[in-house]
Short mmCIF file of C-alpha atoms and ligand atoms in Angstrom, two decimals:
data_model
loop_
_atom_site.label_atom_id
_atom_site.label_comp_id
_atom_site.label_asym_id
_atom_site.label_seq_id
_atom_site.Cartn_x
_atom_site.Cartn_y
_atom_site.Cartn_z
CA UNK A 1 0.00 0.00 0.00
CA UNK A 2 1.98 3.55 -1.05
CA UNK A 3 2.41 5.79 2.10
CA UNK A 4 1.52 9.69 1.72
CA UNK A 5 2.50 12.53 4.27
CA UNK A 6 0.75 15.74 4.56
CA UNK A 7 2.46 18.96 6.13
CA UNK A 8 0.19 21.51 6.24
CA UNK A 9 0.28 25.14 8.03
CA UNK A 10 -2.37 28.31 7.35
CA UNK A 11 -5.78 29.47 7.66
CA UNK A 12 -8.97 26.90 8.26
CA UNK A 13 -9.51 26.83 4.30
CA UNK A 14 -5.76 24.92 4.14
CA UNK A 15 -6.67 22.47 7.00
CA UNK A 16 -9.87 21.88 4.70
CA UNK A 17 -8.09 21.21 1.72
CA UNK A 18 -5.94 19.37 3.37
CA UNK A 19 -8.57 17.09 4.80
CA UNK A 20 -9.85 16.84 0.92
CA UNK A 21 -6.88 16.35 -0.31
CA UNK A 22 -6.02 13.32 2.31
CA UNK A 23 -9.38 11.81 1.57
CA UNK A 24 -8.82 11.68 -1.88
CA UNK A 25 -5.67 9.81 -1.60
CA UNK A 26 -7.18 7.19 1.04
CA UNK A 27 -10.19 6.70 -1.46
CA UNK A 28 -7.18 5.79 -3.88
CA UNK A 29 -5.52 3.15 -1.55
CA UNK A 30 -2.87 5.43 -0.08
CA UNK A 31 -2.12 5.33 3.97
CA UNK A 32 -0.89 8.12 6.03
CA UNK A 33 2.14 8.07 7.60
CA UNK A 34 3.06 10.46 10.58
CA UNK A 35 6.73 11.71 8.91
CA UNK A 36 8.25 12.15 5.59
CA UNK A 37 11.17 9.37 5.90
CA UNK A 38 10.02 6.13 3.67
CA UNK A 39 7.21 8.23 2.28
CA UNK A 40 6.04 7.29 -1.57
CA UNK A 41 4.42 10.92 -1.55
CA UNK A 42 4.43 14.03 0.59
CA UNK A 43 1.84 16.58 0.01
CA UNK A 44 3.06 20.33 1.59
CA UNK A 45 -0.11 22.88 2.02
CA UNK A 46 1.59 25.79 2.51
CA UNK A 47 0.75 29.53 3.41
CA UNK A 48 2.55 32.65 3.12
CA UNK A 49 0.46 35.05 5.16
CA UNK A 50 3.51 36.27 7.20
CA UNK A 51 7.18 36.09 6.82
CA UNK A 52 7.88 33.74 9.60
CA UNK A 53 5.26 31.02 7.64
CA UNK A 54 7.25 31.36 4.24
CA UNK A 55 10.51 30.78 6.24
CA UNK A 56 8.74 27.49 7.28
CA UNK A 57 8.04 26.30 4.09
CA UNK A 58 11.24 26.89 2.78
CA UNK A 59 12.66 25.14 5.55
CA UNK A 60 10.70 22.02 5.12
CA UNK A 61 11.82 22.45 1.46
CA UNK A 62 15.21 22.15 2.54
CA UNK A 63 14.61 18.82 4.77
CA UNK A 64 13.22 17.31 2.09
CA UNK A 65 15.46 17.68 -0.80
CA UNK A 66 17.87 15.81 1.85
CA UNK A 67 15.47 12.80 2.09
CA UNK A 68 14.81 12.88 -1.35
CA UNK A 69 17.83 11.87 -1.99
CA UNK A 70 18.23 9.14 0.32
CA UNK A 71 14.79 8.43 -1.51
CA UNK A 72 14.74 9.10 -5.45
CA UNK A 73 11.34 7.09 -5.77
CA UNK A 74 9.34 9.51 -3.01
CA UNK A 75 7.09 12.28 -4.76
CA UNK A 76 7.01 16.03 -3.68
CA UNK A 77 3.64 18.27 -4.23
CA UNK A 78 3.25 21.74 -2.88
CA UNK A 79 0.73 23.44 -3.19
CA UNK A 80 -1.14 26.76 -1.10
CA UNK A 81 -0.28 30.34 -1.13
CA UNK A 82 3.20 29.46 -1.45
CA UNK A 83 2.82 28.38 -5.15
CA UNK A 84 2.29 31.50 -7.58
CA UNK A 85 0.14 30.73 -10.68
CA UNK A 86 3.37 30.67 -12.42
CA UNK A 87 5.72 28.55 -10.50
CA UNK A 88 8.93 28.68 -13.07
CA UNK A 89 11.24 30.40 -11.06
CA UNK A 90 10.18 27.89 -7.84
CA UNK A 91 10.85 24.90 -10.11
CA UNK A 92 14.20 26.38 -10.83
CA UNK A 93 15.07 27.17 -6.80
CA UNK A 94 13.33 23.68 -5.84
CA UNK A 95 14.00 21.34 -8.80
CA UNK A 96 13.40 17.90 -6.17
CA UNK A 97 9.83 18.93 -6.07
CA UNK A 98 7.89 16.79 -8.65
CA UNK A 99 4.20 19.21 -9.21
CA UNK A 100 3.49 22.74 -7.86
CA UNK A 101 0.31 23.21 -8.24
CA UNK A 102 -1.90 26.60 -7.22
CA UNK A 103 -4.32 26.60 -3.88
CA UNK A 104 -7.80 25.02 -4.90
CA UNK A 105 -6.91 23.77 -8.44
CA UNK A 106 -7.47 19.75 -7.97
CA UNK A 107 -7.77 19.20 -11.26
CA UNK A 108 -3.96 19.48 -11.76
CA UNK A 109 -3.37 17.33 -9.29
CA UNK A 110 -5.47 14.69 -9.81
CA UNK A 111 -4.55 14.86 -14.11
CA UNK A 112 -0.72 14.82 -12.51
CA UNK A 113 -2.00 11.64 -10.45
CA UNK A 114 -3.34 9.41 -13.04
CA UNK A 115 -0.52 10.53 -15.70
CA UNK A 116 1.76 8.86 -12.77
CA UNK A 117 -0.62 5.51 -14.18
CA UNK A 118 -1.98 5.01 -10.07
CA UNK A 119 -5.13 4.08 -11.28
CA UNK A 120 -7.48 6.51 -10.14
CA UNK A 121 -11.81 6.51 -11.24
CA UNK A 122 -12.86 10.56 -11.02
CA UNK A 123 -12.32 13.53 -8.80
CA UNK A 124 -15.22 12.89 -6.55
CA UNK A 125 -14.15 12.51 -3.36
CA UNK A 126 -12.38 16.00 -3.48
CA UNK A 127 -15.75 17.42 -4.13
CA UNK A 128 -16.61 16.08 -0.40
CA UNK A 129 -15.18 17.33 3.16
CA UNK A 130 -13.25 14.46 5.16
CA UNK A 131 -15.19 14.08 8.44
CA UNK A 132 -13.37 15.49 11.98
CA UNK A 133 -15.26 14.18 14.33
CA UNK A 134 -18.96 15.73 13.92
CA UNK A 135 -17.69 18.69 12.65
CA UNK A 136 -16.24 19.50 8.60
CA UNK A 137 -15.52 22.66 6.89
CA UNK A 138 -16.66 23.28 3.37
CA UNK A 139 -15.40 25.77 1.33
CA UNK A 140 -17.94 27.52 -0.71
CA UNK A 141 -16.07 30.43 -2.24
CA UNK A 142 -12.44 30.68 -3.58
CA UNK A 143 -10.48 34.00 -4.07
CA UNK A 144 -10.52 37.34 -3.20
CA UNK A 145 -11.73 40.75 -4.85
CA UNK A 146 -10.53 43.05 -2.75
CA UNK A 147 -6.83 43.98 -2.56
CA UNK A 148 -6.03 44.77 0.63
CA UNK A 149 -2.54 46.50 0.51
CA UNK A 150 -0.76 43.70 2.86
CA UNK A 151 -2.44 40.59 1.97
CA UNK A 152 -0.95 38.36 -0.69
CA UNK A 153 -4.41 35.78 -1.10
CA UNK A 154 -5.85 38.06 -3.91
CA UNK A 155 -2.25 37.07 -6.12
CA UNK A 156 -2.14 33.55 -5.06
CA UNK A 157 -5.81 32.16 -4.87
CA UNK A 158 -7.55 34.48 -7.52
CA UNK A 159 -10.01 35.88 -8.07
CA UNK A 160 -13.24 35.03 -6.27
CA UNK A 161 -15.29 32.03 -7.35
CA UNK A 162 -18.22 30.29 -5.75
CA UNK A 163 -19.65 26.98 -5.58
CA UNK A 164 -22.90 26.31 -7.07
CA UNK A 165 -26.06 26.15 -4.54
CA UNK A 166 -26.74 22.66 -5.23
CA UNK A 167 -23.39 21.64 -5.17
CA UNK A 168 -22.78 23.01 -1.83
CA UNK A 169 -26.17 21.03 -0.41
CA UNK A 170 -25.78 18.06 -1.88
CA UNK A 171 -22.58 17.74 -0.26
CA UNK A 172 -23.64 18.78 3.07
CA UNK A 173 -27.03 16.75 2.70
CA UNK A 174 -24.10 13.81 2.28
CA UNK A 175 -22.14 14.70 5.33
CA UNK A 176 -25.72 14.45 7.10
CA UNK A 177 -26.03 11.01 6.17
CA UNK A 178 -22.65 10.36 7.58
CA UNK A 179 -23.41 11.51 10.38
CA UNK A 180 -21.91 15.43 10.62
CA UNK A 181 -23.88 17.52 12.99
CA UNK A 182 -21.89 20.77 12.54
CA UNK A 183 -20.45 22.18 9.56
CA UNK A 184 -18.44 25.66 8.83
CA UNK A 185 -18.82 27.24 5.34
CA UNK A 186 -15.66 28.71 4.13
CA UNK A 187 -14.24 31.46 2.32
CA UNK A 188 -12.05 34.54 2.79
CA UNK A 189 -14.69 36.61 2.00
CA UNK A 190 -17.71 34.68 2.78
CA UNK A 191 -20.01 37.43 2.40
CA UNK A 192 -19.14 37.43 -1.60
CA UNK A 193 -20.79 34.28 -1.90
CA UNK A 194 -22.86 33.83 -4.73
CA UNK A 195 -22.55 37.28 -6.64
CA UNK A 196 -20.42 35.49 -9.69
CA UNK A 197 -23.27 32.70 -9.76
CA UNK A 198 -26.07 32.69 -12.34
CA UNK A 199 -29.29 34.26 -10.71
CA UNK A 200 -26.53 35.88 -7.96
CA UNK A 201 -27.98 33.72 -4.88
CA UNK A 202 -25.84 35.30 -1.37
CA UNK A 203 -24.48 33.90 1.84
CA UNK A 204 -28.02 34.28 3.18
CA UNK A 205 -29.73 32.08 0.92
CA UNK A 206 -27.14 29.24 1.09
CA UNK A 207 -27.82 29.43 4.78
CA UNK A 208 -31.21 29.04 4.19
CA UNK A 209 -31.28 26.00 1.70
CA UNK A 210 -28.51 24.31 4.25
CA UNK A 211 -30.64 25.66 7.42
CA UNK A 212 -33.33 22.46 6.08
CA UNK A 213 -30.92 19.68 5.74
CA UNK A 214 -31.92 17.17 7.99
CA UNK A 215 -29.22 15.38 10.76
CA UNK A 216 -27.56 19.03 10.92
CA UNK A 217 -27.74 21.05 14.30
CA UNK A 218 -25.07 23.99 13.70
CA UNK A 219 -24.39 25.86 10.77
CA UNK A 220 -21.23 28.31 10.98
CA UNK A 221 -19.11 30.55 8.52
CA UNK A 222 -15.59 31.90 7.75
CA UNK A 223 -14.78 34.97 7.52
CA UNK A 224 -16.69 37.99 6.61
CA UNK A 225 -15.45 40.88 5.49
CA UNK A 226 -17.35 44.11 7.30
CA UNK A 227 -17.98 45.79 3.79
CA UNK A 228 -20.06 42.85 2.61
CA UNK A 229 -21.91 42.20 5.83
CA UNK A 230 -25.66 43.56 5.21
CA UNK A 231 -29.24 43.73 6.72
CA UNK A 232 -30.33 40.59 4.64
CA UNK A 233 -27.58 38.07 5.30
CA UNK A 234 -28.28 39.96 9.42
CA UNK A 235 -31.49 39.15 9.33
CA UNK A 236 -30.92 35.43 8.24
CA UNK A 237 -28.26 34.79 11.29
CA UNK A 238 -31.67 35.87 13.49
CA UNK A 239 -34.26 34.32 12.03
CA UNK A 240 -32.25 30.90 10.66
CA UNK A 241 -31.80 27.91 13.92
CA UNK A 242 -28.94 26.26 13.06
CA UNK A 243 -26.89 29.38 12.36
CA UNK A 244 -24.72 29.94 15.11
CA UNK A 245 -24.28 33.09 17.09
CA UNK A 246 -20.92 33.99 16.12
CA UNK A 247 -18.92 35.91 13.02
CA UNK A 248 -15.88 36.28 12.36
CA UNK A 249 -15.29 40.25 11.35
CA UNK A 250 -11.76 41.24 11.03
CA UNK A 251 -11.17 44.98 11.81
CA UNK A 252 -7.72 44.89 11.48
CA UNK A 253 -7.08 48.30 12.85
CA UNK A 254 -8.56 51.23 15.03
CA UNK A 255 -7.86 54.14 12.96
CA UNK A 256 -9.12 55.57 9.66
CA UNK A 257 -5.80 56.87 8.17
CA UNK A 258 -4.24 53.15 8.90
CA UNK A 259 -7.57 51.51 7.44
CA UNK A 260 -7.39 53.68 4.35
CA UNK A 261 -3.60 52.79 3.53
CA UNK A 262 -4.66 49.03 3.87
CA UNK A 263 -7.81 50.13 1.39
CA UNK A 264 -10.48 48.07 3.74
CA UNK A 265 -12.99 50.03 2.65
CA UNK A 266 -14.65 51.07 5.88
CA UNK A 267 -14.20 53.37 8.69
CA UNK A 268 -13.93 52.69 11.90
CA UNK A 269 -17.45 54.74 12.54
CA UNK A 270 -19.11 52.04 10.18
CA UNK A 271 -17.37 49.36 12.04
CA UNK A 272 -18.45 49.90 15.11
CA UNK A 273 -22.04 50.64 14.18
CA UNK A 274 -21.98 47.63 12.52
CA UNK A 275 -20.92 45.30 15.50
CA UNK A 276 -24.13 47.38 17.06
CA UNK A 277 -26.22 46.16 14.18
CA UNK A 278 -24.96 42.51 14.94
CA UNK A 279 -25.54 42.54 18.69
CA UNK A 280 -29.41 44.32 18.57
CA UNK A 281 -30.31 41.87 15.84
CA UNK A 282 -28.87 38.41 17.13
CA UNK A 283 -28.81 38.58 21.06
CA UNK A 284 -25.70 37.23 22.71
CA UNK A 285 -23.31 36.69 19.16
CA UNK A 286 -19.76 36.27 19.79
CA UNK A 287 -17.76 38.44 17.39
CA UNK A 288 -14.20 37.57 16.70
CA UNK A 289 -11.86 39.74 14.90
CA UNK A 290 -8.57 40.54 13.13
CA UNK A 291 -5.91 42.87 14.11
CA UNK A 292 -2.30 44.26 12.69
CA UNK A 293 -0.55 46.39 14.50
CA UNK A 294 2.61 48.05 13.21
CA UNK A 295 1.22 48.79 9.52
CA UNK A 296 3.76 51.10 7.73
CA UNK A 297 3.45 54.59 9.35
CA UNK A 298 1.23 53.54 12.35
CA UNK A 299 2.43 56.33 14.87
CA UNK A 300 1.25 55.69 18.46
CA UNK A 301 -1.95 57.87 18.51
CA UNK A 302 -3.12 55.61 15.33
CA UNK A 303 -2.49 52.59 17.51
CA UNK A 304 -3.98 53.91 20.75
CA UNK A 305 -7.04 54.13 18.33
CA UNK A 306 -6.82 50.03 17.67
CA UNK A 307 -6.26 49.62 21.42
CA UNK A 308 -10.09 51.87 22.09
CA UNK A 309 -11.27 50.08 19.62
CA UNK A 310 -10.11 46.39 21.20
CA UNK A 311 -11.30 47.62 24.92
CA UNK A 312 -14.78 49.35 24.03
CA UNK A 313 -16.14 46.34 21.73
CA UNK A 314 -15.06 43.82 23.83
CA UNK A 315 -14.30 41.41 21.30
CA UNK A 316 -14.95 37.40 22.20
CA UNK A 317 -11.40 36.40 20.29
CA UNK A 318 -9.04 38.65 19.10
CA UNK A 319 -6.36 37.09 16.42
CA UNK A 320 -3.13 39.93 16.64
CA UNK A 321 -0.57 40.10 14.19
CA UNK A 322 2.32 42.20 13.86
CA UNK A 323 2.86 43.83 10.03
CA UNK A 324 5.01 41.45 7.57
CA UNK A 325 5.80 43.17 4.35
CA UNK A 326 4.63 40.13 2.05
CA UNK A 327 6.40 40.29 -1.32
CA UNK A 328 3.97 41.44 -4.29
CA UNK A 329 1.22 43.06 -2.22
CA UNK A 330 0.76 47.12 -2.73
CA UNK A 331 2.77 47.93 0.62
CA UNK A 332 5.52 46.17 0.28
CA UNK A 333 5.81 47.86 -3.08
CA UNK A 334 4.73 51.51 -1.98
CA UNK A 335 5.03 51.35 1.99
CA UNK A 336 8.11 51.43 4.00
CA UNK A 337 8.13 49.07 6.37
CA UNK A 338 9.19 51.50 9.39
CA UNK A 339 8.53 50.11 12.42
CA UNK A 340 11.04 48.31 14.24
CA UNK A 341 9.70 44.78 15.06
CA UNK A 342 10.44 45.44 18.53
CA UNK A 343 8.27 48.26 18.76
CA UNK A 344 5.47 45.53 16.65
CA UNK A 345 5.85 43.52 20.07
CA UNK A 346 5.10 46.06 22.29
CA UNK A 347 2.13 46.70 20.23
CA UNK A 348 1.31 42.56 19.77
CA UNK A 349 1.56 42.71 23.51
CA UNK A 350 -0.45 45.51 24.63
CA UNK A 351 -3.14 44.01 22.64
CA UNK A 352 -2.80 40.50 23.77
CA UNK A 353 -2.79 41.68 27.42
CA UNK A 354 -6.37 43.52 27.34
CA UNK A 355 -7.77 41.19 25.40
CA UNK A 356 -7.06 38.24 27.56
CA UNK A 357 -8.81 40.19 30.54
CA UNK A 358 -11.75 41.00 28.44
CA UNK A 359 -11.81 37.35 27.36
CA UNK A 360 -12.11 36.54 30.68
CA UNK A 361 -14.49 38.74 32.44
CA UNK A 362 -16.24 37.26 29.01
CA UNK A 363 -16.02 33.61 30.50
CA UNK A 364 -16.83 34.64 33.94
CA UNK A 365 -20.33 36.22 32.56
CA UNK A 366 -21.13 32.58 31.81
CA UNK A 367 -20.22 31.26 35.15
CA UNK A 368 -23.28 28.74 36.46
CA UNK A 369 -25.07 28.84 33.42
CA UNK A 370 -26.60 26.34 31.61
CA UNK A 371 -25.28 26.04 27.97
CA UNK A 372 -25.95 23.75 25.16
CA UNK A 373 -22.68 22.03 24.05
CA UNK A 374 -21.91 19.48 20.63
CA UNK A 375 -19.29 17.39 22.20
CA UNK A 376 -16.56 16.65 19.32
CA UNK A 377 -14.01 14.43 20.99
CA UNK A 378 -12.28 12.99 24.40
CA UNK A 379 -9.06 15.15 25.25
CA UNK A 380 -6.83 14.13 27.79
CA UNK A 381 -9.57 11.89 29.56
CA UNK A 382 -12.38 14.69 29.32
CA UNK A 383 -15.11 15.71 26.91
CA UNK A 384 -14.29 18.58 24.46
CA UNK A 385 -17.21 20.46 22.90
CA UNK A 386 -18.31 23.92 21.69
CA UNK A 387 -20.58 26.14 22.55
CA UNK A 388 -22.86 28.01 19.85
CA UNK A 389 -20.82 31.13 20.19
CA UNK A 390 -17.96 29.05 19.85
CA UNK A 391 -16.49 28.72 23.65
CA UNK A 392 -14.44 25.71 24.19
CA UNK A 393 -16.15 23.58 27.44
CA UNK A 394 -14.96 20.51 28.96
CA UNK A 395 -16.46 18.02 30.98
CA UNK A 396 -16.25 14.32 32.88
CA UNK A 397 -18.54 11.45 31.67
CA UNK A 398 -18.04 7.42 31.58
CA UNK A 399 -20.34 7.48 28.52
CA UNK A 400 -19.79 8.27 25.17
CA UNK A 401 -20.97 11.42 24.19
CA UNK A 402 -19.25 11.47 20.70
CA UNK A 403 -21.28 13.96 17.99
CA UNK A 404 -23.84 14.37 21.02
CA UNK A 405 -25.61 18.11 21.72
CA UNK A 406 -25.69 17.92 25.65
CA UNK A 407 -26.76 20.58 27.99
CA UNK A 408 -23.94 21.42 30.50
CA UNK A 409 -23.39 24.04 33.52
CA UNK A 410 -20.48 25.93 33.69
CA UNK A 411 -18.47 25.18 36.81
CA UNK A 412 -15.25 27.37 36.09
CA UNK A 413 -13.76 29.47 33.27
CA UNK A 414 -10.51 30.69 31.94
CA UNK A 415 -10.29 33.24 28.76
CA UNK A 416 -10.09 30.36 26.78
CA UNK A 417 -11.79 27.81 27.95
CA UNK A 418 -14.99 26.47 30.49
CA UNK A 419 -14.68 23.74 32.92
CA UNK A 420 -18.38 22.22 32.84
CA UNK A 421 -20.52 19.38 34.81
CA UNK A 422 -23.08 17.24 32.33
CA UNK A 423 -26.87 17.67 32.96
CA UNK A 424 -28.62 16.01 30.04
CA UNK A 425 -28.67 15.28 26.59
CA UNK A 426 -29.56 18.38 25.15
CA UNK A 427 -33.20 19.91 25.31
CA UNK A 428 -33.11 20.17 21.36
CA UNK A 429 -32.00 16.85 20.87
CA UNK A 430 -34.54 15.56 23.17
CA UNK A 431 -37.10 17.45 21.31
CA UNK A 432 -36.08 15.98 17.72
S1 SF4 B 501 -10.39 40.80 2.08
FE1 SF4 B 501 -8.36 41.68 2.11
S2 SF4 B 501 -7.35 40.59 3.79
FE2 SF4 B 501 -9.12 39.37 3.21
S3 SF4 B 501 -8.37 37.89 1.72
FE3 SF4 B 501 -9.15 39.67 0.60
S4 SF4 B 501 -7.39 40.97 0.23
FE4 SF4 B 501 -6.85 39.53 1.86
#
């Protein structure tokens, strides 16, 4: 039986792919091994959102032209943000890799595949999520068509492009049947969905279509873009049951000159009235967001602004990153990148610090209540689940709760994570 290995770093939509792209090689009689050495394939996903990922790819680059040569027979792919749609010079700087092929385009893989004579039927099983548990993500749009001035995802996964409606259901009505209660819809800019499809259906009427597939409990979605977010698609994460209380909605910073170099679109007046919207419209929603400090020319009053901005909307998760010039993107070709990274730190760490005590006055506010849970697997002896607003909770139990909705109480918290005692199966799942 040939032996694959997958290394993969980056955002939710690589894990995804990922999962895909291991699922396809299963269905074709391949087994996974947990390292390289001995491999007949290794599959890299790779990402290039920051500096410090690139430097990992390369370096796992570098391990395995070493192994490859212990190994002539083993076959390198890469593929993720790291591969440009034009991958001559990489071929030239990594000529032991055997296919580069772009984020999202299967069909070169799989037409790479068979030419390699491993027989091989159709592309199917990339067109369905590999199960995690309860939970799967499916990607439903590709690309971006915004050009932010730091991000590099516009130049290395296109333009956007969305699944068709029935497409999408069918597959989820599938992961139904096998028995997936929650699933997360994908995309880095969710809230496109739909607007390059014939008869322009949006995020709001997939989540309706999906909101009637029977077997599923949760619905979620990655990651919306504030400029996109509108009254309809609002309206439908109220009124819809399985949508879960929770959006991702990166800011990325507190001030209006910063926001305007990175062209986001917005200001930070709209932002916040926004996050207003969200909260009067679906009671108790967890909003997660995005932040860089350190953007080229940020003085401190700009970032003072991010740091009012963090404390007043008390944020559920804040994700902080510090500027990284990423070759090809409009700032690294127009911006200076002034700021000394230790002065980035600072900044990563002021941030970091206030939002780990909002995060956990947050958790404290849920302190003795009863919550509903989907447990997705044992950790370390104890039940790990999520909440609907996406809280981590764990809990004892002899029994096997696996893919179960139970109803919990919340014994103790942390700003990351609830300690919980087991009441019952869950009052929904009674009821259906
Ligand atoms: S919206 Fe901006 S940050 Fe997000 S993927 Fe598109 S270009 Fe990048």
């Amino acid at each position: 039986m040939p032996t694959y290995y997958l290394w993969n770093i980056g955002c939710q939509m690589n894990k995804s792919e990922s999962e895909r792209l291991g699922g396809y090689l299963e269905a074709e009689g391949y087994r996974l091994v947990e390292t390289p050495r001995g491999a007949d394939l290794v599959l890299m996903n790779t990402c290039v959102v920051r500096g410090s990922a690139e430097e990992r790819v390369v370096g796992e680059l570098g391990y395995l032209a070493g192994l490859k040569k212990r190994s002539p027979r083993m076959s390198i792919v890469v593929t993720g943000c790291f591969v440009e749609s034009k991958p001559g010079a990489l071929k030239e700087r990594f000529p032991h890799v055997d296919l580069w092929f772009p984020a999202g385009k299967y069909e070169e893989f799989t037409s790479w595949m068979k030419a390699k004579t491993l027989h091989w039927s159709s592309a199917d099983p990339l067109l369905t999520a590999a199960a995690n548990g309860p939970t799967a993500f499916v990607p439903v749009i590709q690309g971006c068509d915004y050009f932010c001035t730091y991000c590099i995802v516009p130049y290395r996964r296109g333009r956007e492009h969305s699944r068709p409606v029935d497409e999408v259901v069918c597959e989820v009505e599938g992961l139904s049947r096998r028995g997936i209660k929650e699933i997360t819809l994908l995309g880095q800019n969710i809230n496109s969905y739909g607007h390059d499809l014939p008869g322009r259906p949006d995020l709001a009427d997939l989540l309706a279509e999906l909101n009637d597939v029977p077997g599923l409990v949760r619905i979620r979605f990655l990651t919306s873009h504030p400029r996109d977010v509108d009254g309809r698609f609002i309206d439908a994460m109220a009124r819809l049951g399985k949508v879960c209380e929770c959006i991702s909605l990166p800011a990325q910073s507190g001030d209006d000159r910063v926001l305007q170099a990175m062209r986001r679109g917005y200001t930070i007046a709209q932002y916040r009235d926004l996050v207003q919207e969200l909260r009067q419209h679906v009671p108790g929603i967890a909003i997660s967001t995005d932040i860089i400090v350190g953007f080229p020319g940020e003085t401190e009053a700009e970032f003072q602004h991010t740091v009012d901005l963090v404390r007043d909307l008390r944020f559920d998760t804040v994700h902080i990153a510090a500027y990284s010039p990423r070759p090809g993107t409009i700032a690294s070709r127009t911006l200076p990148d002034t700021t000394p990274i230790e002065e980035k730190k600072r900044r990563v760490g002021i941030i970091e610090q206030l939002q780990e005590s909002i995060a956990s006055e947050i958790s404290l506010g849920l302190q003795g209540r009863r919550i509903e849970v989907l447990v997705e697997r044992k950790t370390k002896g104890k039940w790990e689940g999520r909440t609907r607003t996406d809280k981590l909770v764990f809990f004892s139990d002899n029994a096997d709760h696996t893919g179960e909705l139970v109803d919990v109480e919340i014994t103790s918290t942390s700003p990351w994570s609830l300690q919980a005692t087991l009441l019952s199966r869950s009052e929904k799942a009674l009821a259906t």
